[in-house]
CSV table of C-alpha atoms and ligand atoms in Angstrom, one decimal:
chain,number,residue,atom,x,y,z
N,1,UNK,CA,50.2,41.0,148.0
N,2,UNK,CA,47.8,41.8,145.2
N,3,UNK,CA,47.5,40.0,141.9
N,4,UNK,CA,46.3,41.7,138.7
N,5,UNK,CA,45.0,39.1,136.2
N,6,UNK,CA,44.7,40.4,132.7
N,7,UNK,CA,43.6,38.6,129.5
N,8,UNK,CA,44.8,40.8,126.7
N,9,UNK,CA,43.5,41.2,123.2
N,10,UNK,CA,40.1,42.8,123.9
N,11,UNK,CA,39.4,46.2,122.5
N,12,UNK,CA,38.3,48.9,125.0
N,13,UNK,CA,34.9,50.5,124.4
N,14,UNK,CA,32.8,52.9,126.4
N,15,UNK,CA,32.8,55.9,128.6
N,16,UNK,CA,34.1,56.5,132.1
N,17,UNK,CA,34.6,59.2,134.6
N,18,UNK,CA,38.1,59.8,135.8
N,19,UNK,CA,38.8,59.8,139.5
N,20,UNK,CA,39.9,62.8,141.5
N,21,UNK,CA,43.6,63.5,141.5
N,22,UNK,CA,45.9,61.9,144.1
N,23,UNK,CA,48.6,64.5,143.8
N,24,UNK,CA,46.1,67.3,144.2
N,25,UNK,CA,44.4,65.7,147.2
N,26,UNK,CA,47.5,65.0,149.3
N,27,UNK,CA,48.9,68.5,149.7
N,28,UNK,CA,45.4,69.8,150.2
N,29,UNK,CA,44.9,67.3,153.1
N,30,UNK,CA,48.2,68.5,154.6
N,31,UNK,CA,47.1,72.1,154.2
N,32,UNK,CA,44.0,71.5,156.2
N,33,UNK,CA,45.9,71.9,159.4
N,34,UNK,CA,47.3,75.3,158.7
N,35,UNK,CA,44.7,76.9,160.9
N,36,UNK,CA,42.0,75.4,163.2
N,37,UNK,CA,39.0,74.9,160.9
N,38,UNK,CA,36.7,72.4,159.2
N,39,UNK,CA,37.4,71.4,155.6
N,40,UNK,CA,35.1,69.6,153.2
N,41,UNK,CA,36.8,68.1,150.3
N,42,UNK,CA,34.8,66.5,147.4
N,43,UNK,CA,35.9,64.1,144.7
N,44,UNK,CA,38.8,62.7,146.8
N,45,UNK,CA,39.8,59.3,145.5
N,46,UNK,CA,39.8,56.3,147.8
N,47,UNK,CA,43.4,55.3,147.8
N,48,UNK,CA,46.0,53.9,150.1
N,49,UNK,CA,48.0,57.2,150.0
N,50,UNK,CA,44.9,59.3,150.9
N,51,UNK,CA,44.2,56.9,153.7
N,52,UNK,CA,47.8,57.4,154.9
N,53,UNK,CA,47.4,61.2,154.8
N,54,UNK,CA,44.2,60.9,156.9
N,55,UNK,CA,45.9,58.7,159.4
N,56,UNK,CA,48.6,61.4,159.8
N,57,UNK,CA,45.9,63.9,160.5
N,58,UNK,CA,44.4,61.7,163.2
N,59,UNK,CA,47.8,61.0,164.7
N,60,UNK,CA,48.2,64.8,165.1
N,61,UNK,CA,44.8,65.0,166.9
N,62,UNK,CA,42.5,66.2,164.1
N,63,UNK,CA,39.4,64.4,163.1
N,64,UNK,CA,39.3,63.1,159.5
N,65,UNK,CA,36.7,60.9,157.9
N,66,UNK,CA,36.2,59.8,154.3
N,67,UNK,CA,32.8,58.8,153.1
N,68,UNK,CA,32.8,57.9,149.4
N,69,UNK,CA,34.4,60.8,147.6
N,70,UNK,CA,33.9,63.2,150.4
N,71,UNK,CA,36.5,63.9,153.1
N,72,UNK,CA,35.6,65.9,156.3
N,73,UNK,CA,38.4,67.3,158.4
N,74,UNK,CA,38.3,69.2,161.6
N,75,UNK,CA,41.8,70.4,162.5
N,76,UNK,CA,40.8,72.4,165.6
N,77,UNK,CA,41.9,69.6,167.9
N,78,UNK,CA,45.5,69.4,166.6
N,79,UNK,CA,47.7,68.6,169.5
N,80,UNK,CA,51.1,67.5,168.2
N,81,UNK,CA,53.7,68.5,165.7
N,82,UNK,CA,55.6,65.2,165.3
N,83,UNK,CA,54.9,62.5,162.7
N,84,UNK,CA,56.4,59.1,163.4
N,85,UNK,CA,58.6,57.3,160.8
N,86,UNK,CA,56.0,54.5,160.4
N,87,UNK,CA,53.6,57.1,158.9
N,88,UNK,CA,56.2,59.2,157.1
N,89,UNK,CA,57.5,56.2,155.2
N,90,UNK,CA,54.1,55.4,153.6
N,91,UNK,CA,54.3,58.1,150.9
N,92,UNK,CA,56.3,61.0,149.5
N,93,UNK,CA,53.7,63.6,150.1
N,94,UNK,CA,54.0,63.2,153.9
N,95,UNK,CA,56.9,65.8,153.5
N,96,UNK,CA,54.3,68.5,152.8
N,97,UNK,CA,53.1,68.2,156.4
N,98,UNK,CA,56.4,70.0,157.2
N,99,UNK,CA,55.3,73.3,155.8
N,100,UNK,CA,51.8,72.9,157.2
N,101,UNK,CA,53.0,72.1,160.7
N,102,UNK,CA,55.5,74.9,160.9
N,103,UNK,CA,52.8,77.3,159.7
N,104,UNK,CA,50.4,76.1,162.5
N,105,UNK,CA,52.7,75.1,165.4
N,106,UNK,CA,56.0,76.9,164.7
N,107,UNK,CA,57.7,73.5,164.7
N,108,UNK,CA,57.7,70.1,162.9
N,109,UNK,CA,59.5,66.9,163.8
N,110,UNK,CA,59.4,64.2,161.1
N,111,UNK,CA,61.6,61.9,159.1
N,112,UNK,CA,62.5,61.6,155.5
N,113,UNK,CA,59.4,60.6,153.4
N,114,UNK,CA,58.8,57.3,151.6
N,115,UNK,CA,57.2,56.9,148.2
N,116,UNK,CA,58.2,55.3,144.9
N,117,UNK,CA,61.9,54.5,144.5
N,118,UNK,CA,62.7,56.6,141.5
N,119,UNK,CA,66.3,57.3,142.3
N,120,UNK,CA,67.6,60.0,144.7
N,121,UNK,CA,64.7,62.2,145.9
N,122,UNK,CA,66.3,64.9,148.1
N,123,UNK,CA,64.4,67.6,149.9
N,124,UNK,CA,67.2,70.2,149.9
N,125,UNK,CA,65.0,72.7,148.1
N,126,UNK,CA,62.3,72.4,150.7
N,127,UNK,CA,64.7,72.8,153.5
N,128,UNK,CA,66.6,75.7,152.0
N,129,UNK,CA,63.4,77.6,151.3
N,130,UNK,CA,62.2,77.2,154.9
N,131,UNK,CA,65.6,78.3,156.2
N,132,UNK,CA,65.3,81.4,154.0
N,133,UNK,CA,62.0,82.1,155.8
N,134,UNK,CA,63.7,81.9,159.1
N,135,UNK,CA,63.3,78.3,160.1
N,136,UNK,CA,66.0,76.6,162.1
N,137,UNK,CA,66.4,73.1,160.8
N,138,UNK,CA,68.4,70.2,162.4
N,139,UNK,CA,68.9,67.1,160.4
N,140,UNK,CA,70.1,64.0,162.2
N,141,UNK,CA,70.3,60.9,160.0
N,142,UNK,CA,66.9,60.6,158.5
N,143,UNK,CA,65.2,62.8,161.2
N,144,UNK,CA,64.3,66.4,160.7
N,145,UNK,CA,63.5,68.9,163.4
N,146,UNK,CA,62.3,72.2,162.1
N,147,UNK,CA,61.5,75.2,164.3
N,148,UNK,CA,60.6,78.9,163.9
N,149,UNK,CA,59.0,81.1,166.5
N,150,UNK,CA,57.7,83.2,163.6
N,151,UNK,CA,58.4,82.6,159.9
N,152,UNK,CA,59.0,85.7,157.8
N,153,UNK,CA,58.1,86.1,154.2
N,154,UNK,CA,61.0,85.9,151.7
N,155,UNK,CA,61.7,86.0,148.1
N,156,UNK,CA,62.7,82.4,147.1
N,157,UNK,CA,64.2,81.4,143.8
N,158,UNK,CA,63.8,77.7,143.1
N,159,UNK,CA,66.6,76.5,140.8
N,160,UNK,CA,64.3,73.7,139.6
N,161,UNK,CA,60.4,73.9,139.7
N,162,UNK,CA,60.0,71.2,142.3
N,163,UNK,CA,56.3,70.4,142.9
N,164,UNK,CA,56.8,69.4,146.5
N,165,UNK,CA,59.0,72.4,147.4
N,166,UNK,CA,56.5,74.8,145.8
N,167,UNK,CA,53.7,73.3,147.9
N,168,UNK,CA,55.7,73.3,151.1
N,169,UNK,CA,56.6,76.9,150.7
N,170,UNK,CA,53.0,77.9,149.9
N,171,UNK,CA,51.8,76.3,153.1
N,172,UNK,CA,54.5,77.7,155.3
N,173,UNK,CA,54.1,81.1,153.9
N,174,UNK,CA,50.4,81.4,154.8
N,175,UNK,CA,51.2,82.3,158.4
N,176,UNK,CA,54.5,84.0,157.8
N,177,UNK,CA,54.9,87.7,158.6
N,178,UNK,CA,55.0,89.6,155.3
N,179,UNK,CA,54.9,88.5,151.7
N,180,UNK,CA,56.5,85.4,150.2
N,181,UNK,CA,57.4,85.4,146.5
N,182,UNK,CA,58.3,82.0,144.9
N,183,UNK,CA,60.2,82.5,141.6
N,184,UNK,CA,60.8,79.4,139.4
N,185,UNK,CA,57.7,77.8,141.0
N,186,UNK,CA,56.2,74.6,139.7
N,187,UNK,CA,53.3,75.3,137.3
N,188,UNK,CA,51.5,72.0,137.6
N,189,UNK,CA,47.6,72.0,137.8
N,190,UNK,CA,48.0,70.5,141.3
N,191,UNK,CA,49.6,73.8,142.4
N,192,UNK,CA,46.7,75.7,141.0
N,193,UNK,CA,44.4,73.4,142.9
N,194,UNK,CA,46.3,74.0,146.1
N,195,UNK,CA,46.0,77.7,145.6
N,196,UNK,CA,42.2,77.3,145.2
N,197,UNK,CA,41.9,75.5,148.5
N,198,UNK,CA,44.2,77.9,150.3
N,199,UNK,CA,42.0,80.8,149.1
N,200,UNK,CA,38.9,79.1,150.3
N,201,UNK,CA,40.6,78.9,153.7
N,202,UNK,CA,41.1,82.6,153.6
N,203,UNK,CA,44.7,82.8,152.4
N,204,UNK,CA,45.9,85.4,150.0
N,205,UNK,CA,47.7,83.6,147.2
N,206,UNK,CA,48.1,84.4,143.6
N,207,UNK,CA,50.1,83.4,140.5
N,208,UNK,CA,49.7,79.6,140.7
N,209,UNK,CA,50.1,78.1,137.2
N,210,UNK,CA,52.7,80.7,136.4
N,211,UNK,CA,56.4,80.7,137.5
N,212,UNK,CA,55.8,83.2,140.2
N,213,UNK,CA,53.5,82.6,143.2
N,214,UNK,CA,52.9,85.2,145.8
N,215,UNK,CA,51.5,84.5,149.3
N,216,UNK,CA,50.7,87.4,151.5
N,217,UNK,CA,48.8,86.2,154.5
N,218,UNK,CA,45.8,84.4,155.9
N,219,UNK,CA,42.5,85.6,157.4
N,220,UNK,CA,40.9,82.3,158.3
N,221,UNK,CA,37.4,81.5,157.2
N,222,UNK,CA,35.2,79.2,159.3
N,223,UNK,CA,35.3,76.4,156.8
N,224,UNK,CA,37.1,75.6,153.6
N,225,UNK,CA,35.4,73.7,150.8
N,226,UNK,CA,37.0,72.4,147.7
N,227,UNK,CA,36.4,69.9,144.8
N,228,UNK,CA,39.5,67.9,143.8
N,229,UNK,CA,40.4,68.2,140.2
N,230,UNK,CA,40.4,65.1,137.9
N,231,UNK,CA,43.5,63.0,137.9
N,232,UNK,CA,45.4,63.8,134.7
N,233,UNK,CA,47.7,60.9,135.0
N,234,UNK,CA,44.9,58.4,135.5
N,235,UNK,CA,43.2,60.0,132.4
N,236,UNK,CA,46.5,59.6,130.5
N,237,UNK,CA,46.8,55.9,131.6
N,238,UNK,CA,43.3,55.0,130.4
N,239,UNK,CA,44.0,56.8,127.1
N,240,UNK,CA,47.2,54.9,126.7
N,241,UNK,CA,45.4,51.6,127.5
N,242,UNK,CA,42.8,52.3,124.8
N,243,UNK,CA,45.5,53.3,122.3
N,244,UNK,CA,47.4,50.1,123.0
N,245,UNK,CA,44.5,47.7,123.1
N,246,UNK,CA,42.5,49.5,120.4
N,247,UNK,CA,38.9,50.7,120.7
N,248,UNK,CA,37.0,53.8,121.4
N,249,UNK,CA,36.8,55.4,124.8
N,250,UNK,CA,35.4,58.6,126.2
N,251,UNK,CA,37.0,60.1,129.3
N,252,UNK,CA,34.5,62.3,131.1
N,253,UNK,CA,35.0,65.0,133.6
N,254,UNK,CA,38.6,65.7,132.6
N,255,UNK,CA,40.4,68.8,131.5
N,256,UNK,CA,42.2,67.8,128.2
N,257,UNK,CA,44.5,70.8,128.5
N,258,UNK,CA,46.0,69.2,131.6
N,259,UNK,CA,47.3,66.1,129.7
N,260,UNK,CA,47.5,67.7,126.2
N,261,UNK,CA,51.2,66.6,125.7
N,262,UNK,CA,50.2,62.9,126.2
N,263,UNK,CA,47.2,63.3,123.8
N,264,UNK,CA,49.6,65.0,121.3
N,265,UNK,CA,51.9,61.9,121.3
N,266,UNK,CA,48.9,59.5,121.1
N,267,UNK,CA,47.7,61.4,118.1
N,268,UNK,CA,51.1,61.3,116.5
N,269,UNK,CA,51.1,57.5,117.1
N,270,UNK,CA,47.9,57.3,115.0
N,271,UNK,CA,45.0,57.7,117.4
N,272,UNK,CA,42.1,60.0,116.5
N,273,UNK,CA,41.3,62.3,119.4
N,274,UNK,CA,38.3,64.7,119.9
N,275,UNK,CA,38.4,66.9,122.9
N,276,UNK,CA,35.8,69.2,124.4
N,277,UNK,CA,36.5,71.3,127.5
N,278,UNK,CA,35.3,68.5,129.8
N,279,UNK,CA,35.9,65.3,127.9
N,280,UNK,CA,38.2,63.4,125.5
N,281,UNK,CA,37.2,60.8,123.0
N,282,UNK,CA,40.0,58.5,121.7
N,283,UNK,CA,39.8,56.1,118.8
N,284,UNK,CA,42.5,53.6,118.1
N,285,UNK,CA,42.7,50.6,115.7
N,286,UNK,CA,45.5,49.3,117.9
N,287,UNK,CA,48.0,49.7,115.0
N,288,UNK,CA,50.3,52.5,116.2
N,289,UNK,CA,53.4,54.2,114.9
N,290,UNK,CA,56.5,55.1,116.9
N,291,UNK,CA,56.6,58.7,117.8
N,292,UNK,CA,60.3,59.5,117.4
N,293,UNK,CA,61.8,61.5,120.2
N,294,UNK,CA,60.2,62.7,123.4
N,295,UNK,CA,61.5,64.0,126.7
N,296,UNK,CA,59.8,64.4,130.0
N,297,UNK,CA,59.8,67.9,131.5
N,298,UNK,CA,58.1,70.0,134.2
N,299,UNK,CA,54.5,71.1,133.4
N,300,UNK,CA,53.5,72.1,130.8
N,301,UNK,CA,56.0,69.6,129.3
N,302,UNK,CA,55.4,65.9,129.0
N,303,UNK,CA,54.8,64.5,132.5
N,304,UNK,CA,57.3,62.0,133.9
N,305,UNK,CA,54.3,60.2,135.6
N,306,UNK,CA,52.9,59.4,132.2
N,307,UNK,CA,56.2,58.2,130.7
N,308,UNK,CA,55.9,54.6,131.8
N,309,UNK,CA,52.3,54.2,130.5
N,310,UNK,CA,53.1,55.9,127.1
N,311,UNK,CA,56.1,53.6,126.8
N,312,UNK,CA,53.8,50.6,127.4
N,313,UNK,CA,51.3,51.9,124.8
N,314,UNK,CA,54.1,52.1,122.1
N,315,UNK,CA,55.6,48.6,122.6
N,316,UNK,CA,53.9,47.4,119.4
N,317,UNK,CA,54.0,50.7,117.6
N,318,UNK,CA,55.7,50.3,114.2
N,319,UNK,CA,59.1,52.0,114.1
N,320,UNK,CA,61.1,53.7,116.8
N,321,UNK,CA,60.4,55.8,119.9
N,322,UNK,CA,63.2,57.4,122.0
N,323,UNK,CA,62.3,58.6,125.4
N,324,UNK,CA,64.5,60.8,127.6
N,325,UNK,CA,63.6,60.9,131.2
N,326,UNK,CA,64.8,64.3,132.6
N,327,UNK,CA,63.0,64.4,136.0
N,328,UNK,CA,63.9,61.2,137.9
N,329,UNK,CA,67.1,59.3,137.5
N,330,UNK,CA,65.6,55.9,137.9
N,331,UNK,CA,62.2,55.8,136.2
N,332,UNK,CA,62.7,52.8,133.9
N,333,UNK,CA,62.3,50.1,136.5
N,334,UNK,CA,59.3,48.8,134.5
N,335,UNK,CA,61.6,48.0,131.5
N,336,UNK,CA,63.0,44.6,132.5
N,337,UNK,CA,59.4,43.5,133.2
N,338,UNK,CA,58.0,44.8,129.9
N,339,UNK,CA,60.8,42.9,128.1
N,340,UNK,CA,59.5,39.7,129.6
N,341,UNK,CA,56.3,40.3,127.5
N,342,UNK,CA,58.6,40.4,124.4
N,343,UNK,CA,59.1,44.2,124.2
N,344,UNK,CA,62.3,45.5,122.5
N,345,UNK,CA,63.6,48.3,124.7
N,346,UNK,CA,67.1,49.3,125.4
N,347,UNK,CA,68.1,51.7,128.1
N,348,UNK,CA,71.2,53.8,128.3
N,349,UNK,CA,71.3,56.2,131.3
N,350,UNK,CA,68.3,58.5,131.0
N,351,UNK,CA,67.4,57.4,127.4
N,352,UNK,CA,65.2,54.5,126.5
N,353,UNK,CA,64.9,53.3,122.9
N,354,UNK,CA,61.8,51.3,121.9
N,355,UNK,CA,61.4,49.4,118.7
N,356,UNK,CA,57.8,48.2,118.1
N,357,UNK,CA,57.3,44.4,118.0
N,358,UNK,CA,54.6,42.5,116.2
N,359,UNK,CA,53.3,40.8,119.3
N,360,UNK,CA,53.5,40.8,123.1
N,361,UNK,CA,52.9,37.5,125.0
N,362,UNK,CA,51.4,37.6,128.5
N,363,UNK,CA,53.4,36.3,131.4
N,364,UNK,CA,54.0,36.7,135.1
N,365,UNK,CA,55.4,40.2,136.1
N,366,UNK,CA,56.2,42.1,139.3
N,367,UNK,CA,55.1,45.7,139.7
N,368,UNK,CA,58.1,47.9,140.6
N,369,UNK,CA,56.4,51.2,141.5
N,370,UNK,CA,53.1,53.0,141.0
N,371,UNK,CA,53.3,54.1,137.4
N,372,UNK,CA,55.5,51.2,136.4
N,373,UNK,CA,52.8,48.9,137.6
N,374,UNK,CA,50.2,50.8,135.6
N,375,UNK,CA,52.4,50.5,132.6
N,376,UNK,CA,52.4,46.7,133.0
N,377,UNK,CA,48.6,46.8,133.1
N,378,UNK,CA,48.6,48.8,129.9
N,379,UNK,CA,51.0,46.4,128.2
N,380,UNK,CA,49.1,43.4,129.5
N,381,UNK,CA,45.9,44.6,127.9
N,382,UNK,CA,47.8,44.7,124.5
N,383,UNK,CA,49.4,41.3,125.0
N,384,UNK,CA,48.2,37.9,123.8
N,385,UNK,CA,47.2,35.5,126.6
N,386,UNK,CA,47.2,36.1,130.3
N,387,UNK,CA,49.4,38.5,132.2
N,388,UNK,CA,49.6,38.2,136.0
N,389,UNK,CA,51.1,41.1,137.8
N,390,UNK,CA,52.3,40.5,141.4
N,391,UNK,CA,51.9,43.9,143.1
N,392,UNK,CA,52.9,44.8,146.6
N,393,UNK,CA,50.2,47.5,146.7
N,394,UNK,CA,51.9,50.0,144.3
N,395,UNK,CA,49.1,50.5,141.8
N,396,UNK,CA,46.3,50.9,144.4
N,397,UNK,CA,48.3,53.8,145.9
N,398,UNK,CA,47.2,55.9,143.0
N,399,UNK,CA,44.5,54.2,141.0
N,400,UNK,CA,41.0,53.9,142.5
N,401,UNK,CA,39.1,50.7,141.6
N,402,UNK,CA,41.2,50.5,138.4
N,403,UNK,CA,40.2,46.9,137.7
N,404,UNK,CA,36.5,47.9,137.8
N,405,UNK,CA,37.0,51.0,135.7
N,406,UNK,CA,38.8,49.0,133.0
N,407,UNK,CA,36.2,46.2,133.2
N,408,UNK,CA,33.5,48.8,132.5
N,409,UNK,CA,35.3,49.5,129.3
N,410,UNK,CA,35.3,45.9,128.3
N,411,UNK,CA,38.8,44.8,129.5
N,412,UNK,CA,39.2,41.3,130.9
N,413,UNK,CA,40.9,42.2,134.2
N,414,UNK,CA,40.4,41.4,137.8
N,415,UNK,CA,42.3,42.1,141.0
N,416,UNK,CA,42.8,39.3,143.5
N,417,UNK,CA,43.6,40.5,147.0
A,1,LIG,C1,55.6,65.2,142.6
A,1,LIG,O1,56.7,64.7,143.3
A,1,LIG,C2,54.6,64.1,142.4
A,1,LIG,N1,54.2,63.6,143.6
A,1,LIG,C3,55.2,63.0,141.5
A,1,LIG,O2,54.3,62.0,141.2
A,1,LIG,C4,55.7,63.6,140.2
A,1,LIG,O3,56.4,62.6,139.5
A,1,LIG,C5,56.6,64.8,140.5
A,1,LIG,O4,56.0,65.8,141.3
A,1,LIG,C6,57.1,65.5,139.2
A,1,LIG,O5,56.0,65.9,138.5
A,1,LIG,C7,53.2,64.1,144.3
A,1,LIG,O6,52.6,65.2,143.9
A,1,LIG,C8,52.8,63.5,145.6
A,1,LIG,P1,59.5,67.2,142.5
A,1,LIG,P2,57.8,65.6,144.0
A,1,LIG,O7,59.9,67.8,143.8
A,1,LIG,O8,57.1,66.8,144.6
A,1,LIG,C9,64.3,66.9,142.4
A,1,LIG,C10,53.4,59.8,141.1
A,1,LIG,O9,53.7,58.9,140.4
A,1,LIG,N2,64.3,67.6,143.7
A,1,LIG,O10,59.0,68.1,141.5
A,1,LIG,O11,58.6,64.7,144.8
A,1,LIG,C11,63.8,65.4,142.6
A,1,LIG,O12,64.8,64.6,143.0
A,1,LIG,C12,54.5,60.7,141.8
A,1,LIG,O13,52.3,60.1,141.4
A,1,LIG,C13,65.5,67.9,144.3
A,1,LIG,O14,66.6,67.7,143.7
A,1,LIG,O15,58.6,66.0,142.7
A,1,LIG,C14,63.4,65.1,141.2
A,1,LIG,O16,64.4,64.7,140.4
A,1,LIG,C15,55.9,60.1,141.6
A,1,LIG,N3,65.5,68.6,145.5
A,1,LIG,C16,62.8,66.5,140.7
A,1,LIG,O17,63.4,67.5,141.5
A,1,LIG,C17,64.3,68.9,146.1
A,1,LIG,O18,64.3,69.4,147.2
A,1,LIG,C18,61.3,66.6,140.7
A,1,LIG,O19,60.9,66.5,142.0
A,1,LIG,C19,63.1,68.5,145.5
A,1,LIG,C20,63.1,67.8,144.3
């Protein structure tokens, strides 16, 4: 169990670099097994989820080492196609190994993935797409056995732009016979990053970032090299923390376009924001205004992953904010904990209404999930007195040395292991 100790009331001040993206790193690590080769990945964050992905690689017979921000993988020794439940349950992204394994071995045996409990998280779109590509899939309880002597390219229409399904199809399609066209594909920056890595591997992929992605084959290179993009949700979290606590921060090495919807609402709340193409400066006097109505949506809409941290930033914002969560059915698990700080939030189904309060008072909280835990940290920084968050390892799944990063900006926070 980890304990986050936060003494709120200090303004944040200073500059920091933003870590590499967790959600870009994980599918790229899975993709490294598509063909026997070495991969060098730079700017990979040191996180529990990354560690779990590397352990899956080693279990499959690959070598995988992380030294600082660099990860070196050699997948030439891959000797298995089954991932045990104990590894699958550690994170959601383990499901992306399905597409990679079937591309390399023609079969994959795994169980339903773990990850944050955000309501039902089916993988029907992943399975349906692989079936359309010729895979034979048996489901037995939580176990999945997926087989295809040779996948064939297909035209796949996704009824919803699922990030994970788009990634799984892209990986499986690399070694399929013929061209695969994904229509209704997710357009997230992490999909563009995956395309970049696959190209460096020798795959012919185009269209990522638009709704149509085309994969037409793979001529393996000797080595794939890739630099992981900055984490737009961590950037959004630090921006929300500065907005709530007040102060001036500069986020370096980020692409402001990738979290522009979050910056838009922080600006509407009263923060001044100056963006260049590689940095964002945010100024806040800590006296924010409610932003009215906002809804989460697939990229380029407002990201569901930033919803809890923006909510936390607006707990003291004068007036009303109404959030509609359209992506996950249960992404308000942080709300009862935020109320314990004195927040005025009511939830009805997918809609949360927040009325800004004068003051929040630190108390003992329990982290519910990754972004919910991050929201509690943001709220704690804007509360009077001490907040202690009891966390069963949720936040460190996605935030690298977050206590140190916030301390470097002047926050009074430390993490007790
Ligand atoms: C990715 O999850 C991210 N995870 C999530 O980040 C993020 O919240 C999500 O995309 C949306 O942006 C990783 O990249 C590792 P989806 P993923 O498939 O791929 C439904 C975080 O905090 N759906 O786009 O699981 C699903 O139930 C995490 O870092 C189906 O119905 O998201 C959900 O309601 C949390 N059937 C919606 O689509 C399917 O087969 C979005 O899911 C697949 C998805």
